[in-house]
mmCIF file of C-alpha atoms in Angstrom:
data_model
loop_
_atom_site.group_PDB
_atom_site.id
_atom_site.type_symbol
_atom_site.label_atom_id
_atom_site.label_comp_id
_atom_site.label_asym_id
_atom_site.label_seq_id
_atom_site.Cartn_x
_atom_site.Cartn_y
_atom_site.Cartn_z
ATOM 1 C CA MET A 1 137.746 -26.994 248.040
ATOM 2 C CA VAL A 2 135.606 -24.408 246.237
ATOM 3 C CA PRO A 3 134.601 -25.884 242.850
ATOM 4 C CA THR A 4 135.387 -23.710 239.652
ATOM 5 C CA LEU A 5 134.087 -23.774 236.042
ATOM 6 C CA LEU A 6 135.507 -23.194 232.578
ATOM 7 C CA LEU A 7 133.586 -23.298 229.331
ATOM 8 C CA PHE A 8 135.377 -24.245 226.134
ATOM 9 C CA ALA A 9 133.625 -24.636 222.810
ATOM 10 C CA GLN A 10 130.545 -26.923 223.473
ATOM 11 C CA ALA A 11 131.858 -28.401 226.827
ATOM 12 C CA GLN A 12 131.923 -27.275 230.522
ATOM 13 C CA VAL A 13 134.920 -28.234 232.665
ATOM 14 C CA VAL A 14 134.431 -28.290 236.367
ATOM 15 C CA VAL A 15 136.946 -28.876 239.114
ATOM 16 C CA HIS A 16 135.677 -30.030 242.494
ATOM 17 C CA ASP A 17 136.605 -32.088 245.483
ATOM 18 C CA GLY A 18 135.832 -35.542 244.523
ATOM 19 C CA ARG A 19 137.786 -38.757 243.768
ATOM 20 C CA ARG A 20 138.325 -37.690 240.187
ATOM 21 C CA ARG A 21 138.505 -33.941 240.295
ATOM 22 C CA GLU A 22 137.824 -32.719 236.829
ATOM 23 C CA LYS A 23 134.637 -33.352 234.931
ATOM 24 C CA ILE A 24 133.785 -32.398 231.511
ATOM 25 C CA PHE A 25 129.948 -31.862 230.608
ATOM 26 C CA ASP A 26 128.231 -30.976 227.393
ATOM 27 C CA SER A 27 127.056 -27.270 226.961
ATOM 28 C CA ARG A 28 123.642 -28.212 228.326
ATOM 29 C CA GLY A 29 125.070 -29.846 231.575
ATOM 30 C CA GLY A 30 123.436 -33.030 230.409
ATOM 31 C CA GLY A 31 125.587 -35.894 231.769
ATOM 32 C CA CYS A 32 129.274 -36.196 232.522
ATOM 33 C CA ALA A 33 131.238 -36.784 229.168
ATOM 34 C CA HIS A 34 134.520 -37.434 231.017
ATOM 35 C CA GLN A 35 136.195 -37.184 234.397
ATOM 36 C CA PHE A 36 139.876 -37.481 235.373
ATOM 37 C CA GLY A 37 142.504 -36.001 237.681
ATOM 38 C CA GLU A 38 142.818 -38.734 240.411
ATOM 39 C CA LYS A 39 143.004 -37.566 244.067
ATOM 40 C CA GLY A 40 146.263 -38.533 245.445
ATOM 41 C CA ASP A 41 149.865 -37.704 246.199
ATOM 42 C CA ALA A 42 151.474 -38.638 243.019
ATOM 43 C CA ALA A 43 152.930 -35.815 240.748
ATOM 44 C CA GLN A 44 150.261 -36.349 238.141
ATOM 45 C CA ASP A 45 147.465 -36.402 240.781
ATOM 46 C CA VAL A 46 145.315 -33.433 241.761
ATOM 47 C CA ARG A 47 145.433 -32.767 245.412
ATOM 48 C CA TYR A 48 143.613 -29.343 245.896
ATOM 49 C CA ALA A 49 142.531 -27.812 242.568
ATOM 50 C CA LEU A 50 141.847 -24.182 242.765
ATOM 51 C CA ASP A 51 141.116 -23.059 239.128
ATOM 52 C CA VAL A 52 140.895 -24.606 235.579
ATOM 53 C CA ALA A 53 141.302 -23.382 232.003
ATOM 54 C CA VAL A 54 141.297 -24.983 228.505
ATOM 55 C CA THR A 55 143.964 -23.912 226.012
ATOM 56 C CA PHE A 56 143.362 -23.182 222.279
ATOM 57 C CA ASP A 57 144.637 -26.627 221.491
ATOM 58 C CA CYS A 58 142.304 -28.318 223.938
ATOM 59 C CA HIS A 59 144.449 -29.067 226.912
ATOM 60 C CA VAL A 60 143.133 -28.665 230.509
ATOM 61 C CA VAL A 61 145.239 -26.637 232.891
ATOM 62 C CA VAL A 62 144.692 -26.926 236.562
ATOM 63 C CA THR A 63 146.292 -24.896 239.416
ATOM 64 C CA ASP A 64 146.924 -27.370 242.278
ATOM 65 C CA ALA A 65 147.443 -25.702 245.705
ATOM 66 C CA GLY A 66 148.209 -29.140 247.198
ATOM 67 C CA ASP A 67 151.749 -29.315 245.864
ATOM 68 C CA ARG A 68 151.750 -25.640 244.434
ATOM 69 C CA SER A 69 152.014 -26.659 240.991
ATOM 70 C CA VAL A 70 150.306 -26.114 237.591
ATOM 71 C CA LYS A 71 149.269 -29.372 235.775
ATOM 72 C CA VAL A 72 148.263 -29.792 232.161
ATOM 73 C CA PHE A 73 146.071 -32.689 230.803
ATOM 74 C CA ASP A 74 144.864 -33.719 227.580
ATOM 75 C CA PHE A 75 141.052 -34.129 226.965
ATOM 76 C CA LEU A 76 141.458 -37.899 227.688
ATOM 77 C CA GLY A 77 142.843 -37.251 231.242
ATOM 78 C CA GLN A 78 146.513 -38.002 230.405
ATOM 79 C CA VAL A 79 148.845 -35.737 232.215
ATOM 80 C CA ARG A 80 151.120 -33.835 229.655
ATOM 81 C CA LEU A 81 153.026 -31.330 231.903
ATOM 82 C CA VAL A 82 153.628 -30.769 235.581
ATOM 83 C CA ILE A 83 155.085 -27.239 236.281
ATOM 84 C CA GLY A 84 156.413 -27.415 239.941
ATOM 85 C CA GLY A 85 158.842 -25.356 242.000
ATOM 86 C CA GLN A 86 158.030 -22.077 240.269
ATOM 87 C CA PHE A 87 155.050 -20.854 242.102
ATOM 88 C CA THR A 88 154.375 -20.072 245.890
ATOM 89 C CA LEU A 89 150.572 -20.464 245.676
ATOM 90 C CA PRO A 90 149.232 -20.663 241.915
ATOM 91 C CA TRP A 91 145.548 -19.702 242.023
ATOM 92 C CA GLY A 92 143.890 -18.364 238.951
ATOM 93 C CA VAL A 93 144.435 -19.566 235.566
ATOM 94 C CA GLU A 94 143.084 -18.457 232.077
ATOM 95 C CA ALA A 95 144.141 -19.294 228.494
ATOM 96 C CA THR A 96 145.074 -16.557 226.121
ATOM 97 C CA PRO A 97 144.228 -16.438 222.392
ATOM 98 C CA GLN A 98 147.845 -17.146 221.598
ATOM 99 C CA ASN A 99 147.706 -20.617 223.404
ATOM 100 C CA GLY A 100 149.650 -19.313 226.404
ATOM 101 C CA VAL A 101 148.308 -19.580 229.967
ATOM 102 C CA LEU A 102 148.085 -16.775 232.553
ATOM 103 C CA VAL A 103 148.645 -17.857 236.144
ATOM 104 C CA THR A 104 148.173 -15.754 239.355
ATOM 105 C CA ASP A 105 150.424 -16.470 242.422
ATOM 106 C CA ALA A 106 148.374 -15.507 245.348
ATOM 107 C CA GLU A 107 151.147 -15.550 247.947
ATOM 108 C CA ALA A 108 153.848 -14.069 245.711
ATOM 109 C CA GLY A 109 151.478 -11.322 244.414
ATOM 110 C CA SER A 110 152.393 -11.899 240.868
ATOM 111 C CA LEU A 111 150.906 -12.658 237.410
ATOM 112 C CA HIS A 112 152.720 -15.059 235.177
ATOM 113 C CA LEU A 113 152.542 -16.083 231.526
ATOM 114 C CA VAL A 114 153.321 -19.706 230.772
ATOM 115 C CA GLU A 115 154.148 -20.712 227.277
ATOM 116 C CA ALA A 116 154.596 -24.442 226.558
ATOM 117 C CA ASP A 117 154.433 -27.122 223.855
ATOM 118 C CA PHE A 118 151.524 -28.791 225.609
ATOM 119 C CA PRO A 119 151.236 -31.987 223.302
ATOM 120 C CA GLU A 120 154.896 -32.714 223.872
ATOM 121 C CA GLY A 121 154.876 -31.599 227.605
ATOM 122 C CA VAL A 122 157.694 -29.091 227.165
ATOM 123 C CA LEU A 123 157.672 -25.742 229.145
ATOM 124 C CA ARG A 124 159.103 -22.970 226.969
ATOM 125 C CA ARG A 125 159.131 -20.102 229.517
ATOM 126 C CA ASN A 126 157.399 -18.902 232.676
ATOM 127 C CA GLU A 127 157.424 -15.021 232.534
ATOM 128 C CA ARG A 128 156.493 -12.825 235.605
ATOM 129 C CA LEU A 129 154.340 -10.159 233.886
ATOM 130 C CA TYR A 130 153.391 -8.219 236.978
ATOM 131 C CA THR A 131 154.262 -8.021 240.577
ATOM 132 C CA HIS A 132 153.194 -6.210 243.816
ATOM 133 C CA LEU A 133 149.512 -7.595 243.364
ATOM 134 C CA CYS A 134 147.633 -8.123 246.698
ATOM 135 C CA GLY A 135 146.407 -11.687 246.905
ATOM 136 C CA PRO A 136 145.641 -12.177 243.151
ATOM 137 C CA ARG A 137 143.103 -14.981 242.527
ATOM 138 C CA SER A 138 140.793 -14.985 239.467
ATOM 139 C CA VAL A 139 142.129 -13.674 236.151
ATOM 140 C CA ALA A 140 140.464 -13.182 232.859
ATOM 141 C CA VAL A 141 141.444 -12.239 229.316
ATOM 142 C CA SER A 142 139.286 -10.356 226.795
ATOM 143 C CA TRP A 143 139.603 -12.204 223.484
ATOM 144 C CA LEU A 144 138.154 -8.971 221.932
ATOM 145 C CA SER A 145 140.844 -6.445 223.084
ATOM 146 C CA GLY A 146 143.481 -8.634 224.817
ATOM 147 C CA ALA A 147 142.704 -6.825 228.123
ATOM 148 C CA ILE A 148 143.492 -8.692 231.397
ATOM 149 C CA ALA A 149 141.347 -8.465 234.425
ATOM 150 C CA VAL A 150 142.783 -9.530 237.886
ATOM 151 C CA LEU A 151 140.747 -10.001 241.047
ATOM 152 C CA GLU A 152 142.656 -9.127 244.317
ATOM 153 C CA HIS A 153 141.904 -10.189 247.732
ATOM 154 C CA PRO A 154 143.914 -7.817 249.985
ATOM 155 C CA MET A 155 144.480 -8.856 253.625
ATOM 156 C CA SER A 156 141.936 -7.335 255.937
ATOM 157 C CA ALA A 157 143.133 -5.783 259.188
ATOM 158 C CA GLY A 158 141.602 -7.128 262.360
ATOM 159 C CA THR A 159 137.837 -7.470 262.224
ATOM 160 C CA GLN A 160 137.388 -5.351 259.089
ATOM 161 C CA PRO A 161 135.180 -7.104 256.456
ATOM 162 C CA CYS A 162 136.884 -8.808 253.592
ATOM 163 C CA SER A 163 137.735 -6.457 250.610
ATOM 164 C CA THR A 164 138.091 -7.155 246.972
ATOM 165 C CA ARG A 165 139.613 -5.188 244.031
ATOM 166 C CA VAL A 166 139.475 -5.668 240.405
ATOM 167 C CA LYS A 167 142.387 -4.303 238.302
ATOM 168 C CA VAL A 168 142.280 -4.272 234.448
ATOM 169 C CA PHE A 169 145.292 -4.169 232.394
ATOM 170 C CA SER A 170 145.908 -3.559 228.644
ATOM 171 C CA ALA A 171 147.414 -6.433 226.523
ATOM 172 C CA SER A 172 150.908 -4.674 227.145
ATOM 173 C CA MET A 173 150.309 -4.796 230.978
ATOM 174 C CA GLN A 174 149.519 -0.999 231.420
ATOM 175 C CA LEU A 175 146.987 -0.417 234.101
ATOM 176 C CA LEU A 176 143.713 0.863 232.518
ATOM 177 C CA SER A 177 141.455 0.988 235.642
ATOM 178 C CA GLN A 178 140.713 -0.442 239.086
ATOM 179 C CA VAL A 179 137.914 -0.520 241.602
ATOM 180 C CA ASP A 180 137.489 -1.861 245.058
ATOM 181 C CA THR A 181 134.920 -2.805 247.484
ATOM 182 C CA PHE A 182 134.572 0.610 248.744
ATOM 183 C CA GLY A 183 134.343 2.173 245.295
ATOM 184 C CA LEU A 184 131.790 -0.267 244.265
ATOM 185 C CA SER A 185 129.753 0.553 247.383
ATOM 186 C CA LEU A 186 129.274 4.134 246.030
ATOM 187 C CA PHE A 187 127.199 2.626 243.110
ATOM 188 C CA PHE A 188 125.569 -0.333 244.836
ATOM 189 C CA PRO A 189 123.501 -0.215 248.181
ATOM 190 C CA SER A 190 125.093 -3.325 249.688
ATOM 191 C CA GLN A 191 128.562 -4.796 250.374
ATOM 192 C CA ILE A 192 130.044 -6.437 247.289
ATOM 193 C CA THR A 193 132.573 -9.294 247.706
ATOM 194 C CA ALA A 194 133.920 -10.327 244.225
ATOM 195 C CA SER A 195 134.564 -14.063 243.833
ATOM 196 C CA ALA A 196 135.201 -14.376 240.183
ATOM 197 C CA VAL A 197 135.895 -12.145 237.039
ATOM 198 C CA ALA A 198 135.337 -12.599 233.416
ATOM 199 C CA PHE A 199 134.825 -10.720 230.157
ATOM 200 C CA ASP A 200 131.734 -10.949 228.031
ATOM 201 C CA GLN A 201 131.758 -10.919 224.088
ATOM 202 C CA GLN A 202 131.522 -7.249 224.144
ATOM 203 C CA GLY A 203 134.640 -6.730 226.364
ATOM 204 C CA ASN A 204 132.701 -5.827 229.474
ATOM 205 C CA VAL A 205 134.089 -6.814 232.852
ATOM 206 C CA ILE A 206 131.723 -9.113 234.787
ATOM 207 C CA VAL A 207 132.081 -10.179 238.400
ATOM 208 C CA ALA A 208 130.316 -12.740 240.656
ATOM 209 C CA ASP A 209 129.352 -11.246 244.084
ATOM 210 C CA THR A 210 128.946 -13.628 247.004
ATOM 211 C CA SER A 211 127.556 -11.082 249.350
ATOM 212 C CA GLY A 212 124.578 -10.061 247.215
ATOM 213 C CA PRO A 213 124.545 -12.636 245.902
ATOM 214 C CA ALA A 214 124.535 -11.349 242.280
ATOM 215 C CA ILE A 215 126.250 -11.099 238.891
ATOM 216 C CA LEU A 216 127.389 -7.582 238.193
ATOM 217 C CA CYS A 217 128.474 -5.857 234.992
ATOM 218 C CA LEU A 218 131.296 -3.105 235.553
ATOM 219 C CA GLY A 219 131.465 -1.936 231.928
ATOM 220 C CA LYS A 220 134.409 -1.634 229.651
ATOM 221 C CA PRO A 221 137.881 -0.776 230.974
ATOM 222 C CA GLU A 222 137.700 2.688 229.528
ATOM 223 C CA GLU A 223 134.261 3.479 231.320
ATOM 224 C CA PHE A 224 135.160 1.782 234.613
ATOM 225 C CA PRO A 225 133.021 1.313 236.705
ATOM 226 C CA VAL A 226 129.523 1.503 235.224
ATOM 227 C CA LEU A 227 127.751 -0.812 237.487
ATOM 228 C CA LYS A 228 124.782 -2.728 236.059
ATOM 229 C CA PRO A 229 123.289 -5.718 237.881
ATOM 230 C CA MET A 230 122.698 -8.721 235.459
ATOM 231 C CA VAL A 231 121.570 -11.396 237.798
ATOM 232 C CA THR A 232 120.052 -10.610 241.382
ATOM 233 C CA GLN A 233 117.906 -13.514 242.025
ATOM 234 C CA GLY A 234 118.220 -17.311 242.179
ATOM 235 C CA LEU A 235 121.918 -17.446 243.387
ATOM 236 C CA ALA A 236 123.277 -18.555 246.619
ATOM 237 C CA HIS A 237 127.020 -18.581 246.409
ATOM 238 C CA PRO A 238 128.383 -17.881 242.879
ATOM 239 C CA VAL A 239 132.004 -18.624 242.529
ATOM 240 C CA ALA A 240 132.929 -18.905 238.830
ATOM 241 C CA LEU A 241 131.666 -17.567 235.469
ATOM 242 C CA ALA A 242 131.950 -18.331 231.705
ATOM 243 C CA PHE A 243 130.386 -17.168 228.541
ATOM 244 C CA THR A 244 129.225 -19.342 225.606
ATOM 245 C CA LYS A 245 129.940 -18.298 221.922
ATOM 246 C CA GLU A 246 126.252 -17.521 221.887
ATOM 247 C CA ASN A 247 126.791 -15.034 224.792
ATOM 248 C CA SER A 248 124.953 -17.197 227.328
ATOM 249 C CA LEU A 249 126.181 -16.713 230.858
ATOM 250 C CA LEU A 250 127.070 -19.792 232.968
ATOM 251 C CA VAL A 251 127.419 -19.406 236.783
ATOM 252 C CA LEU A 252 128.670 -22.105 239.038
ATOM 253 C CA ASP A 253 126.836 -21.921 242.359
ATOM 254 C CA ALA A 254 128.779 -23.573 245.013
ATOM 255 C CA ALA A 255 125.897 -23.713 247.436
ATOM 256 C CA SER A 256 123.530 -25.666 245.251
ATOM 257 C CA HIS A 257 126.321 -27.574 243.440
ATOM 258 C CA SER A 258 124.963 -26.507 240.057
ATOM 259 C CA VAL A 259 125.670 -24.672 236.869
ATOM 260 C CA LYS A 260 123.133 -22.046 236.045
ATOM 261 C CA VAL A 261 122.648 -20.648 232.469
ATOM 262 C CA TYR A 262 121.329 -17.153 231.771
ATOM 263 C CA LYS A 263 120.492 -15.678 228.393
ATOM 264 C CA VAL A 264 122.399 -12.250 228.146
ATOM 265 C CA ASP A 265 120.454 -9.241 226.795
ATOM 266 C CA ARG A 266 122.865 -7.982 224.144
ATOM 267 C CA GLY A 267 121.431 -4.371 224.504
#
């Protein structure tokens, strides 16, 4: 299982392949404040976590490929809601400013909006926002504009290298821009394989590149893509991104099992 990272307020949430699969750290990474999500086969256990998000009202949402469900916990680790039987392979998850949750279904090729009363554990709706995506995985929301970025992993034919594609939609799900591995190769001298996508505080689209490895800024959706390297040294296998309120960049490096913090130049 590839670990993934989510930053919320002054805490980091990491899902990983341990006995207790969710860990919450303080913003400095100093010590594990809490861990939960038992490894097991019960409905409330986490079998194979793929992504994690935290809602506006402080609930931890995990996509579990083991039983193809979405699971919601409170910050004490108590399960509040299990959404099963509605996804083929739930993968990426992201909270919205309206306290909803976006979920990508990698096998169905769809993007969903889940709305629920999380404290009460009541599902309100699971709306399919977009279909005909190709292996959608990571998803991100700009809290500045409401734009949504989806990272696709289209199937490669034969021995062709793995391709990735970033699509950016408006808040009303109109396609604004897209760029794939080939398009990015016109701007960058080496192959780019995106593993995660995020928005910074200014609304720029940021991707993690495992081939570089590097962290790259693709610019705002309306100027897509304006490729600007942000981090090109010190990474081995970046798999997840998050930004703090102070606009520091946190990168989860799966090879070194660490979270690396970078100060972002606002210029």
